[in-house]
mmCIF file of C-alpha atoms in Angstrom:
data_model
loop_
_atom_site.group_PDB
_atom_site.id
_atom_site.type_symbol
_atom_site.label_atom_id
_atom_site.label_comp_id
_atom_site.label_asym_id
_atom_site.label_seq_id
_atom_site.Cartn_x
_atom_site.Cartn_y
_atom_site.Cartn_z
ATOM 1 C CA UNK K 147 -8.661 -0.994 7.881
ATOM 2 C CA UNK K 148 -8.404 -4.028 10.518
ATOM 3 C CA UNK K 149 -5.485 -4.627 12.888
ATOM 4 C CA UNK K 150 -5.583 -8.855 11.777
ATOM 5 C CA UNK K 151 -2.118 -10.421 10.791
ATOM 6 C CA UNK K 152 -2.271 -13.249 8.638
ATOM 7 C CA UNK K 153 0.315 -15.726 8.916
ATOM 8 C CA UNK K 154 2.034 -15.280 5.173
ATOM 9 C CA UNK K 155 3.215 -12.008 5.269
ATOM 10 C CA UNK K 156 7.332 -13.310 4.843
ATOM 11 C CA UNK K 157 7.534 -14.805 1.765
ATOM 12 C CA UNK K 158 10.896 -14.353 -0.716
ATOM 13 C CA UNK K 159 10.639 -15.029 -4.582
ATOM 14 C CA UNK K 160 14.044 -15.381 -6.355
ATOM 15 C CA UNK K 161 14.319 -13.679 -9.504
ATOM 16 C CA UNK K 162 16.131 -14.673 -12.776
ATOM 17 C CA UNK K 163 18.636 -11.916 -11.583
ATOM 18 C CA UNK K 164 19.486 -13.673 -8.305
ATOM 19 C CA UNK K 165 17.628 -10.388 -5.986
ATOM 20 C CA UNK K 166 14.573 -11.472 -3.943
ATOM 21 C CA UNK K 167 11.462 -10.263 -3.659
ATOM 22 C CA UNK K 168 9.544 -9.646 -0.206
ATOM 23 C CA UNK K 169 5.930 -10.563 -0.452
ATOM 24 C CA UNK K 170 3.159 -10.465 1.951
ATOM 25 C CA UNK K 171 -0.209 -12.310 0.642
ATOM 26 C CA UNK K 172 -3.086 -11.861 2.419
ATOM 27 C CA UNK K 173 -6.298 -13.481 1.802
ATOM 28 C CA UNK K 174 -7.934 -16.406 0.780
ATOM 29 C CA UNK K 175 -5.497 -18.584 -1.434
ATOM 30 C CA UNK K 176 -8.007 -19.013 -4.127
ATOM 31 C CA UNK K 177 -9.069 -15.570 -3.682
ATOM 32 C CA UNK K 178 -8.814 -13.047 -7.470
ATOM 33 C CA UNK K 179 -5.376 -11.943 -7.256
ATOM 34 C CA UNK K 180 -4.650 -8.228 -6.436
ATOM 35 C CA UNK K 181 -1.425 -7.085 -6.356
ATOM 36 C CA UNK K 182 -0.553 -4.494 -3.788
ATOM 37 C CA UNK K 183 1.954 -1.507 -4.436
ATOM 38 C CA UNK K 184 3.102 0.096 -0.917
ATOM 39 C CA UNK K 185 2.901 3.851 -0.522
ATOM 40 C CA UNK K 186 6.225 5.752 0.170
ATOM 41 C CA UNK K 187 7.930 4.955 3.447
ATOM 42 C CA UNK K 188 6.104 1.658 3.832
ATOM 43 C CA UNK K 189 6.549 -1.949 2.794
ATOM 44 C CA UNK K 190 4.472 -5.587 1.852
ATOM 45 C CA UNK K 191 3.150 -5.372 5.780
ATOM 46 C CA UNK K 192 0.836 -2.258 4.760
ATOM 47 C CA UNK K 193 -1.050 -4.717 3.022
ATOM 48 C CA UNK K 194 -2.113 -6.469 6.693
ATOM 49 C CA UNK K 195 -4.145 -3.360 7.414
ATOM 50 C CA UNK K 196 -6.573 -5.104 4.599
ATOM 51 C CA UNK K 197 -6.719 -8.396 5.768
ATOM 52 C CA UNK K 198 -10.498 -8.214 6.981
ATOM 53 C CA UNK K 199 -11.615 -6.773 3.620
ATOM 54 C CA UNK K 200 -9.402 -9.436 1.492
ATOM 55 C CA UNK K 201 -11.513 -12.137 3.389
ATOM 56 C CA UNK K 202 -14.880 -10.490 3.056
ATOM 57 C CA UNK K 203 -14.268 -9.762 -0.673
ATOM 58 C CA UNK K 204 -12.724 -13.202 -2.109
ATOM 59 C CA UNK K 205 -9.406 -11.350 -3.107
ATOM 60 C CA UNK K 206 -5.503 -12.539 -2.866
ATOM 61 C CA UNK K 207 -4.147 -9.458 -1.976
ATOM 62 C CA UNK K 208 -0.212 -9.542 -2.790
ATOM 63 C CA UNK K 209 2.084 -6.850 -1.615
ATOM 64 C CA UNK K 210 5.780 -6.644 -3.131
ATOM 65 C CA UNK K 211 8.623 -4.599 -0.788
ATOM 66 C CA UNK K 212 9.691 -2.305 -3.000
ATOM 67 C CA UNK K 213 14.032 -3.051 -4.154
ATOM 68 C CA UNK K 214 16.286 -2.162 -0.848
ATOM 69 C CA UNK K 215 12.885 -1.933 1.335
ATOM 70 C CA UNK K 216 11.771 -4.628 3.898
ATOM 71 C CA UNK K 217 13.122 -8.413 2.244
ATOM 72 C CA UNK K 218 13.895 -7.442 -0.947
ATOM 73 C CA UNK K 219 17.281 -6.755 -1.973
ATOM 74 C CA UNK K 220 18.597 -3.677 -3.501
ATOM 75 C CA UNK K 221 19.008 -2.963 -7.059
ATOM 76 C CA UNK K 222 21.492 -0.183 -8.581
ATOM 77 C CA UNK K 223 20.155 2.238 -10.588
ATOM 78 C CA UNK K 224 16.681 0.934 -11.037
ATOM 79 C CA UNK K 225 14.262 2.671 -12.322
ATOM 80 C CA UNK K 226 10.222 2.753 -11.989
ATOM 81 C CA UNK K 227 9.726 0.748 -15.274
ATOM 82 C CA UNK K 228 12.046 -1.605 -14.045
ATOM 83 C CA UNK K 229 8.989 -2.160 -11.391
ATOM 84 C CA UNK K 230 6.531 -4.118 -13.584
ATOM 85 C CA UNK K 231 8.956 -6.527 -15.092
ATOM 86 C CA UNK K 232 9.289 -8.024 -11.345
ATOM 87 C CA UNK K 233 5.479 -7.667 -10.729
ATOM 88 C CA UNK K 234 4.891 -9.706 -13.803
ATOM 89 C CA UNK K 235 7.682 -12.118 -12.998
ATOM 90 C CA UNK K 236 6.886 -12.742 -9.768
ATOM 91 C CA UNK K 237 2.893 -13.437 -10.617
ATOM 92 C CA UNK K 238 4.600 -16.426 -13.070
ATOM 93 C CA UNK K 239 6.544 -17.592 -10.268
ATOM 94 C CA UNK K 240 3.065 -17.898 -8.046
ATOM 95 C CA UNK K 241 1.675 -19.190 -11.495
ATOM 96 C CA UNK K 242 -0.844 -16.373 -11.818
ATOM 97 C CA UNK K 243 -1.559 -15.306 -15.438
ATOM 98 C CA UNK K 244 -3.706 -12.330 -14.904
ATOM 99 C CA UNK K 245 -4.259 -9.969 -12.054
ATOM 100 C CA UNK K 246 -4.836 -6.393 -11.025
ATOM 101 C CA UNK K 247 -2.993 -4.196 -9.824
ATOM 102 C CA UNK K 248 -3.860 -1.709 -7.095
ATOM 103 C CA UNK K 249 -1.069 1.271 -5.793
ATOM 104 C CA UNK K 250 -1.609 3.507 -2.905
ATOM 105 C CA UNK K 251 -0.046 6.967 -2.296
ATOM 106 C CA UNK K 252 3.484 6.853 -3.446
ATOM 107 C CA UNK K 253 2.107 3.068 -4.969
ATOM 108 C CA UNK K 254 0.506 4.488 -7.826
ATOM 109 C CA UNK K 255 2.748 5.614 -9.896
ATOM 110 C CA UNK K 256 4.221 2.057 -9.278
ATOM 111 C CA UNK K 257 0.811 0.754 -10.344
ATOM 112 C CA UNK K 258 -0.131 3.162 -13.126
ATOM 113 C CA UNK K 259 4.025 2.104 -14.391
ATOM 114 C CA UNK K 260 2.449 -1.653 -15.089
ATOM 115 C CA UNK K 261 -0.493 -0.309 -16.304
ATOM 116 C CA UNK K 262 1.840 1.262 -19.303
ATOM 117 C CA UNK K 263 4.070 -1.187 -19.549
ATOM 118 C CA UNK K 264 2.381 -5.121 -18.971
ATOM 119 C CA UNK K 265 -1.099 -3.904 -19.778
ATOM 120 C CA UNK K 266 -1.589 -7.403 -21.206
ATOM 121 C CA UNK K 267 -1.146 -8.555 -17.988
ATOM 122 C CA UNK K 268 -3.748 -7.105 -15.974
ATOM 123 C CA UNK K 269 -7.226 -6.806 -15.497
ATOM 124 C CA UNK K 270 -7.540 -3.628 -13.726
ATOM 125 C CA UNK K 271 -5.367 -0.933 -12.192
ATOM 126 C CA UNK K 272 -6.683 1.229 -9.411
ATOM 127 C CA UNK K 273 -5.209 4.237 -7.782
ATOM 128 C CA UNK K 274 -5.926 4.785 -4.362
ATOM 129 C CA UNK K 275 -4.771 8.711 -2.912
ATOM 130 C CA UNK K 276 -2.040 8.367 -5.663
ATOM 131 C CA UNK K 277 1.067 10.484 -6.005
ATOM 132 C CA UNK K 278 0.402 12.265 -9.501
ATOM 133 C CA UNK K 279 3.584 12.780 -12.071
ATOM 134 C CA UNK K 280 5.754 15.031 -11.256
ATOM 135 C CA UNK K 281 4.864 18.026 -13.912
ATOM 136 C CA UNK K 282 0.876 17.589 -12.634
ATOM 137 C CA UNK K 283 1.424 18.448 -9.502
ATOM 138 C CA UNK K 284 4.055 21.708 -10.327
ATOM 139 C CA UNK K 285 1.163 22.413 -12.096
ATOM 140 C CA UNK K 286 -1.517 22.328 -9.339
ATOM 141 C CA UNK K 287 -0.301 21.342 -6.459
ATOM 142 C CA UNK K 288 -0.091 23.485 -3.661
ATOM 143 C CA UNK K 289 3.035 25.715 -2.946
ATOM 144 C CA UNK K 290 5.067 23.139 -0.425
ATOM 145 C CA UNK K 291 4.493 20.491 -3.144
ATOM 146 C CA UNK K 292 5.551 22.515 -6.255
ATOM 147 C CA UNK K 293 8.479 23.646 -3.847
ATOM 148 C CA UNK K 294 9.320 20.069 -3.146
ATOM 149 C CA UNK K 295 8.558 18.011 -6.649
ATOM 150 C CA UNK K 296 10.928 21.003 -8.314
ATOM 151 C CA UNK K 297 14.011 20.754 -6.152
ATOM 152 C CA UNK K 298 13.613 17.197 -6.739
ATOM 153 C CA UNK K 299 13.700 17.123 -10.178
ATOM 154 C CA UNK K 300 16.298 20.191 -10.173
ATOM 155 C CA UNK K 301 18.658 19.611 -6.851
ATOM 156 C CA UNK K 302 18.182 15.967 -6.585
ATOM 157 C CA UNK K 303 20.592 16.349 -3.278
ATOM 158 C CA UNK K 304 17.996 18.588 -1.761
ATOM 159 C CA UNK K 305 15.644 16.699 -1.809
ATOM 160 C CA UNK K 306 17.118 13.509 -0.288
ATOM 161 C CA UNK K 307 18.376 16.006 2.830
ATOM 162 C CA UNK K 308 14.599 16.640 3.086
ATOM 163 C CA UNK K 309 13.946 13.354 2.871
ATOM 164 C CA UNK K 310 16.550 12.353 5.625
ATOM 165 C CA UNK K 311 15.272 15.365 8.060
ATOM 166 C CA UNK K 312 11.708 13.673 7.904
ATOM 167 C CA UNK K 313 12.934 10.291 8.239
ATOM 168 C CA UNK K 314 14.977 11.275 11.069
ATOM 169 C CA UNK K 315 11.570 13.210 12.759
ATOM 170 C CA UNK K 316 9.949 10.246 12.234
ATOM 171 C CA UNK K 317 12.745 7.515 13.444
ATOM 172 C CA UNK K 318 13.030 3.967 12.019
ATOM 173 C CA UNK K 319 11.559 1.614 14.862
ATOM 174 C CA UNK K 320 8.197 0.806 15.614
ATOM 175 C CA UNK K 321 7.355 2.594 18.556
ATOM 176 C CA UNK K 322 9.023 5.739 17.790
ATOM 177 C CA UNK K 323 6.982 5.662 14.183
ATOM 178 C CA UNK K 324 3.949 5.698 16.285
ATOM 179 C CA UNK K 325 4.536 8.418 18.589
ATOM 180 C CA UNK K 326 5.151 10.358 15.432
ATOM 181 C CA UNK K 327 1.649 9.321 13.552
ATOM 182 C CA UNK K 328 -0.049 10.285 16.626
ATOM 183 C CA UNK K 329 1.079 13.838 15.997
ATOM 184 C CA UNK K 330 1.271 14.056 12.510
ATOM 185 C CA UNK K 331 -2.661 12.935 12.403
ATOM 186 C CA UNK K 332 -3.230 16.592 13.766
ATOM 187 C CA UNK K 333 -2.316 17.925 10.643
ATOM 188 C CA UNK K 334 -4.971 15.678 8.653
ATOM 189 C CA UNK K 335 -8.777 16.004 7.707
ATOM 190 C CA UNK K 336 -10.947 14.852 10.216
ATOM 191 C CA UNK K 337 -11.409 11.129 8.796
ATOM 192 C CA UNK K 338 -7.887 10.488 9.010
ATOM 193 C CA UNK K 339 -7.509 12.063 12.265
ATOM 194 C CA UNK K 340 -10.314 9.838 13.816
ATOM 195 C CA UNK K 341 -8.607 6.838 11.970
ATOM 196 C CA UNK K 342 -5.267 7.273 13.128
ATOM 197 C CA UNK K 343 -7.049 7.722 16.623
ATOM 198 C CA UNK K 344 -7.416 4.149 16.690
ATOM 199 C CA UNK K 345 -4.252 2.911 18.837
ATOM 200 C CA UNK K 346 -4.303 -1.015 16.857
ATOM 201 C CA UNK K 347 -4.509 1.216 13.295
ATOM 202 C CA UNK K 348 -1.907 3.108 14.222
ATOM 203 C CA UNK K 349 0.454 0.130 15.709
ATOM 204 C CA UNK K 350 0.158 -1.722 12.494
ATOM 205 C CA UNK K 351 0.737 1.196 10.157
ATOM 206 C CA UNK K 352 4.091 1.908 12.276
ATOM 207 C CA UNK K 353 5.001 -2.085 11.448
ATOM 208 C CA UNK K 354 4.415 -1.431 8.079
ATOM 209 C CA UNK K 355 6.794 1.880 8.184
ATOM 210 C CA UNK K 356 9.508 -0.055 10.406
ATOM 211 C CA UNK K 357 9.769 -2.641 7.943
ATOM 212 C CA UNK K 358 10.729 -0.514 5.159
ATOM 213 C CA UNK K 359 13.754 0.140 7.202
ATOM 214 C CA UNK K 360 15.154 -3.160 7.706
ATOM 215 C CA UNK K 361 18.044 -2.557 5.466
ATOM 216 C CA UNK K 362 18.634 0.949 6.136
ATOM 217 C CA UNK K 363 16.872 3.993 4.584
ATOM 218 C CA UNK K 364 18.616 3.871 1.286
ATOM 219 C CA UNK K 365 15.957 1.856 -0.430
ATOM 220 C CA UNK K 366 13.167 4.712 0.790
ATOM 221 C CA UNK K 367 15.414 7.368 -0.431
ATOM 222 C CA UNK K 368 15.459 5.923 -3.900
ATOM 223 C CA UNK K 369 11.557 5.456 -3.991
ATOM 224 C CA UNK K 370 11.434 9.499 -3.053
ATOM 225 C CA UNK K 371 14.011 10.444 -6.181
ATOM 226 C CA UNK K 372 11.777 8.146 -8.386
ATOM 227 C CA UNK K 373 8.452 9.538 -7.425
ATOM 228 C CA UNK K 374 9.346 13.248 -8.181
ATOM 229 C CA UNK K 375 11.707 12.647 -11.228
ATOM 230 C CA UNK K 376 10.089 11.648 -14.815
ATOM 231 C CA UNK K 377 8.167 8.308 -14.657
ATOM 232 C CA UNK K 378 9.470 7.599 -17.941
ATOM 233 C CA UNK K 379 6.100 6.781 -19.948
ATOM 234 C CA UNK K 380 3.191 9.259 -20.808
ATOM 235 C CA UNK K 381 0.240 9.013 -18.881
ATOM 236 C CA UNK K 382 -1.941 9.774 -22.246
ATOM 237 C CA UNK K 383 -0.715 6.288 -23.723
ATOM 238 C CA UNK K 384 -1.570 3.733 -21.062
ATOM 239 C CA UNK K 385 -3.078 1.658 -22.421
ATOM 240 C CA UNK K 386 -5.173 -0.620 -19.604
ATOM 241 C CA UNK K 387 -8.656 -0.450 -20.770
ATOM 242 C CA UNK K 388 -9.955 -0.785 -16.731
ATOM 243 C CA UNK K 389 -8.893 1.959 -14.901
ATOM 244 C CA UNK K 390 -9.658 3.505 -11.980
ATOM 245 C CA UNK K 391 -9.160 6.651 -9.794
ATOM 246 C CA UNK K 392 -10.370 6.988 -5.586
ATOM 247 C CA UNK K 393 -9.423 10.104 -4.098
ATOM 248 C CA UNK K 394 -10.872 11.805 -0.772
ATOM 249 C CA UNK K 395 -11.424 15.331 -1.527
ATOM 250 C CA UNK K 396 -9.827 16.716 2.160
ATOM 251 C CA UNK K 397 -6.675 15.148 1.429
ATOM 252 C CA UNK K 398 -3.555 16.729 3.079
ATOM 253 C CA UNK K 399 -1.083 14.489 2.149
ATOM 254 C CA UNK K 400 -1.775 14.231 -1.715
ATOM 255 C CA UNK K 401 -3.985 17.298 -2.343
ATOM 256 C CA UNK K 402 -6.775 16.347 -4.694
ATOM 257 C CA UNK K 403 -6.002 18.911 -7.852
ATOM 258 C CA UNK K 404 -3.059 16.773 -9.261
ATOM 259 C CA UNK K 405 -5.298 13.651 -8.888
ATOM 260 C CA UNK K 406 -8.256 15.507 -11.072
ATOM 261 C CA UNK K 407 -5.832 16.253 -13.237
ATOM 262 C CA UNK K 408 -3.930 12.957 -14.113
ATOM 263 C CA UNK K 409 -7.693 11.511 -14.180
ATOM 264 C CA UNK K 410 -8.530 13.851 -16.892
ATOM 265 C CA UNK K 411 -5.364 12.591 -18.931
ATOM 266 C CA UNK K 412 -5.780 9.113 -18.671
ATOM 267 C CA UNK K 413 -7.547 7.362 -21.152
ATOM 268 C CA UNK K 414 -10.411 4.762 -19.805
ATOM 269 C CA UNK K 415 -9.978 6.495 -16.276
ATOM 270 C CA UNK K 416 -13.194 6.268 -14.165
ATOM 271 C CA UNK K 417 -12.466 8.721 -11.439
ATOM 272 C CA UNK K 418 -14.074 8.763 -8.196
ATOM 273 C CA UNK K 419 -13.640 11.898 -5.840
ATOM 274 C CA UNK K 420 -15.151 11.359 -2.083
ATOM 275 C CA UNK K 421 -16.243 14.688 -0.280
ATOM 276 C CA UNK K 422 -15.945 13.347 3.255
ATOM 277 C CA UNK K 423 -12.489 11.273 2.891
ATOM 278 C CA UNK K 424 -8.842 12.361 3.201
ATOM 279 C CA UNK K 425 -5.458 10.340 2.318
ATOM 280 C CA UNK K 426 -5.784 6.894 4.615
ATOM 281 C CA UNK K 427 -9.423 7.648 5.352
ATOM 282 C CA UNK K 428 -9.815 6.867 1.125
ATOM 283 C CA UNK K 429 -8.981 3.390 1.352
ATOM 284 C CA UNK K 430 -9.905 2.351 4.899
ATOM 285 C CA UNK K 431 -13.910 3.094 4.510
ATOM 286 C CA UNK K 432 -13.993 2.241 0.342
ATOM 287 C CA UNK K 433 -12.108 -0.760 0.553
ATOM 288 C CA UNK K 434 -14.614 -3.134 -0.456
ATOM 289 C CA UNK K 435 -16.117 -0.950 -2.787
ATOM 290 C CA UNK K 436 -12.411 -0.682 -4.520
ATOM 291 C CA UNK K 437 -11.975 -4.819 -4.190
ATOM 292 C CA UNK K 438 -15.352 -4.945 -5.489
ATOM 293 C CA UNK K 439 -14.395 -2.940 -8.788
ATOM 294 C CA UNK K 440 -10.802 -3.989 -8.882
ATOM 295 C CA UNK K 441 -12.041 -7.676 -9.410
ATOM 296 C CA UNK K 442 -14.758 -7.461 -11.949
#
C-alpha cells in the first residue's frame, strides 16, 4: 500500500433508479478495468491505498461506495444480489464491457455475489482476506466469530448493538479512526502491526473509514446484517471460470479456516494461502502479484 491520492476519487453515476453511485478510479484511464469492492466499515477511498500498484500494473482500479456509504445514496431493503446489478450497470455507464472484479474483507462476498450472478460479465474474481458465508465460518471459525455470525443470523438486533458499540470505540472522524487503528494493530500478526506502523498508511486507511460515514452509520450497519445473514446464492454454483483466493495464514481479523474452506467449495478456485501475511498485510505486499493474475 502507498499513501498517493489521485485526483478522481469523487465521481457520481446516476442509475436507472434515480440513486447514485460513489466511485473512486484510480489508475491509468486506459488501464484493464478492475473493479474494487470495499471491506466492511470502509468506502471507494480504500481503493487510494493502491494507487502506486494500479500505475505500476496497467490496471483501472474502480471502487463503488457501497448503498448509504460515502456518495452513494441509500437503498431500502437491498440485498447483496442487488450488488452486481449496479456493478454491471455502472461498468455500461463508463462503457466497459468486461472487467474483473476484486473484493476485500467484508468485499468479497460482494465480489464472489457478481461472480454468481453476472459471471458473463467478468473476467476474473479475486478474493483478498475475504469474509466467508455465514454457515463456513459457524463451522470453523473461531469461538468470538461463531458467537458473532450466530446472533446475527438469530438476534439480528444484537448484532447491530455490537456493531454500534464498535463503531462508537472507533468514532466516525478521521483522526479519532486513527488513534483507534494505532491500538487495534496490537491485536494483529506482526505484518499488519508493522504496516499499520506506518503513520501515512494509517492516515489514509482512517479517510477511507471516515468516508463511509458521511451519511451516518446506517449504511455500515446494513453491510454488517448482510455479511452474516444468507448471501442468497450457493457458493458450489458460481459459475466464473477464473477464480481466485489470497489469504495470509496469521490473520486475526478473518481467521484463515473459513477461507480454506469456501476455497474448497468453489468450483475453478485457485487458492493461495501466505505463511508470513495477516488481514491488510495480504494485499499490501501481493498486490501486484493479485493485479498481475486478476488481469490475465
Amino acid at each position: 500500500m502507498a499513501a498517493f491520492i489521485p485526483s478522481s476519487t469523487d465521481v457520481t453515476v446516476q442509475l436507472r433508479d434515480g440513486r447514485r453511485v460513489g466511485l473512486a478510479m484510480i489508475g491509468p484511464e486506459d488501464g484493464f478495468p478492475i473493479i474494487h469492492c470495499h471491506g466492511s466499515g470502509s468506502s471507494r477511498l480504500e481503493a487510494t491505498l493502491l494507487a502506486v500498484q494500479a500505475e505500476q500494473a496497467g490496471v483501472r482500479l474502480i471502487a463503488l461506495d457501497r448503498p448509504g456509504v460515502g456518495l452513494s445514496d441509500p437503498k431500502p431493503s437491498y440485498r447483496l444480489l442487488d450488488w452486481p446489478d449496479d456493478v454491471a450497470e455502472v461498468a455500461d455507464h463508463l462503457g466497459i464491457k468486461r472487467f474483473a472484479v476484486e473484493g476485500f474483507s467484508a468485499g468479497g462476498p460482494y465480489a464472489l455475489a457478481c461472480a454468481a450472478r453476472i459471471p458473463q460479465r467478468l473476467t476474473a474474481c479475486g478474493l483478498i482476506s475475504t469474509v466467508a458465508p455465514p454457515d463456513l465460518i459457524r463451522k470453523a471459525g473461531p469461538l468470538w466469530m461463531r458467537i458473532i455470525w450466530g446472533a446475527g443470523a438469530r438476534l439480528p438486533h444484537l448484532l447491530l448493538s455490537y456493531a454500534r458499540l464498535v463503531q462508537r470505540m472507533t468514532g466516525t472522524n478521521a483522526a479519532s479512526i486513527e488513534k483507534y487503528l494505532a491500538l487495534y494493530a496490537k491485536q494483529l500478526d506482526p505484518a499488519d502491526q508493522q504496516l499499520l506502523s506506518n503513520p501515512e498508511i494509517r492516515q489514509h486507511l482512517a479517510q477511507a473509514m471516515a468516508e463511509s460515514f458521511r451519511q451516518g452509520a446506517a449504511g455500515n450497519l446494513a453491510a454488517v446484517r448482510a455479511e452474516v445473514q444468507p448471501w442468497g446464492f450457493s457458493v458450489e454454483q458460481v459459475a466464473c471460470e477464473r477464480l481466485h483466493l489470497w489469504h495470509g495464514e496469521q490473520d486475526r481479523v478473518m481467521p484463515i479456516a473459513p477461507a480454506r474452506l469456501l476455497a474448497q467449495l468453489l468450483p475453478h478456485c485457485v487458492a493461495t494461502f501466505y505463511p508470513e501475511t495477516g488481514h491488510f498485510s495480504t494485499l499490501a505486499h501481493h498486490c501486484l502479484e493479485i493485479f498481475s493474475l486478476l488481469r490475465k
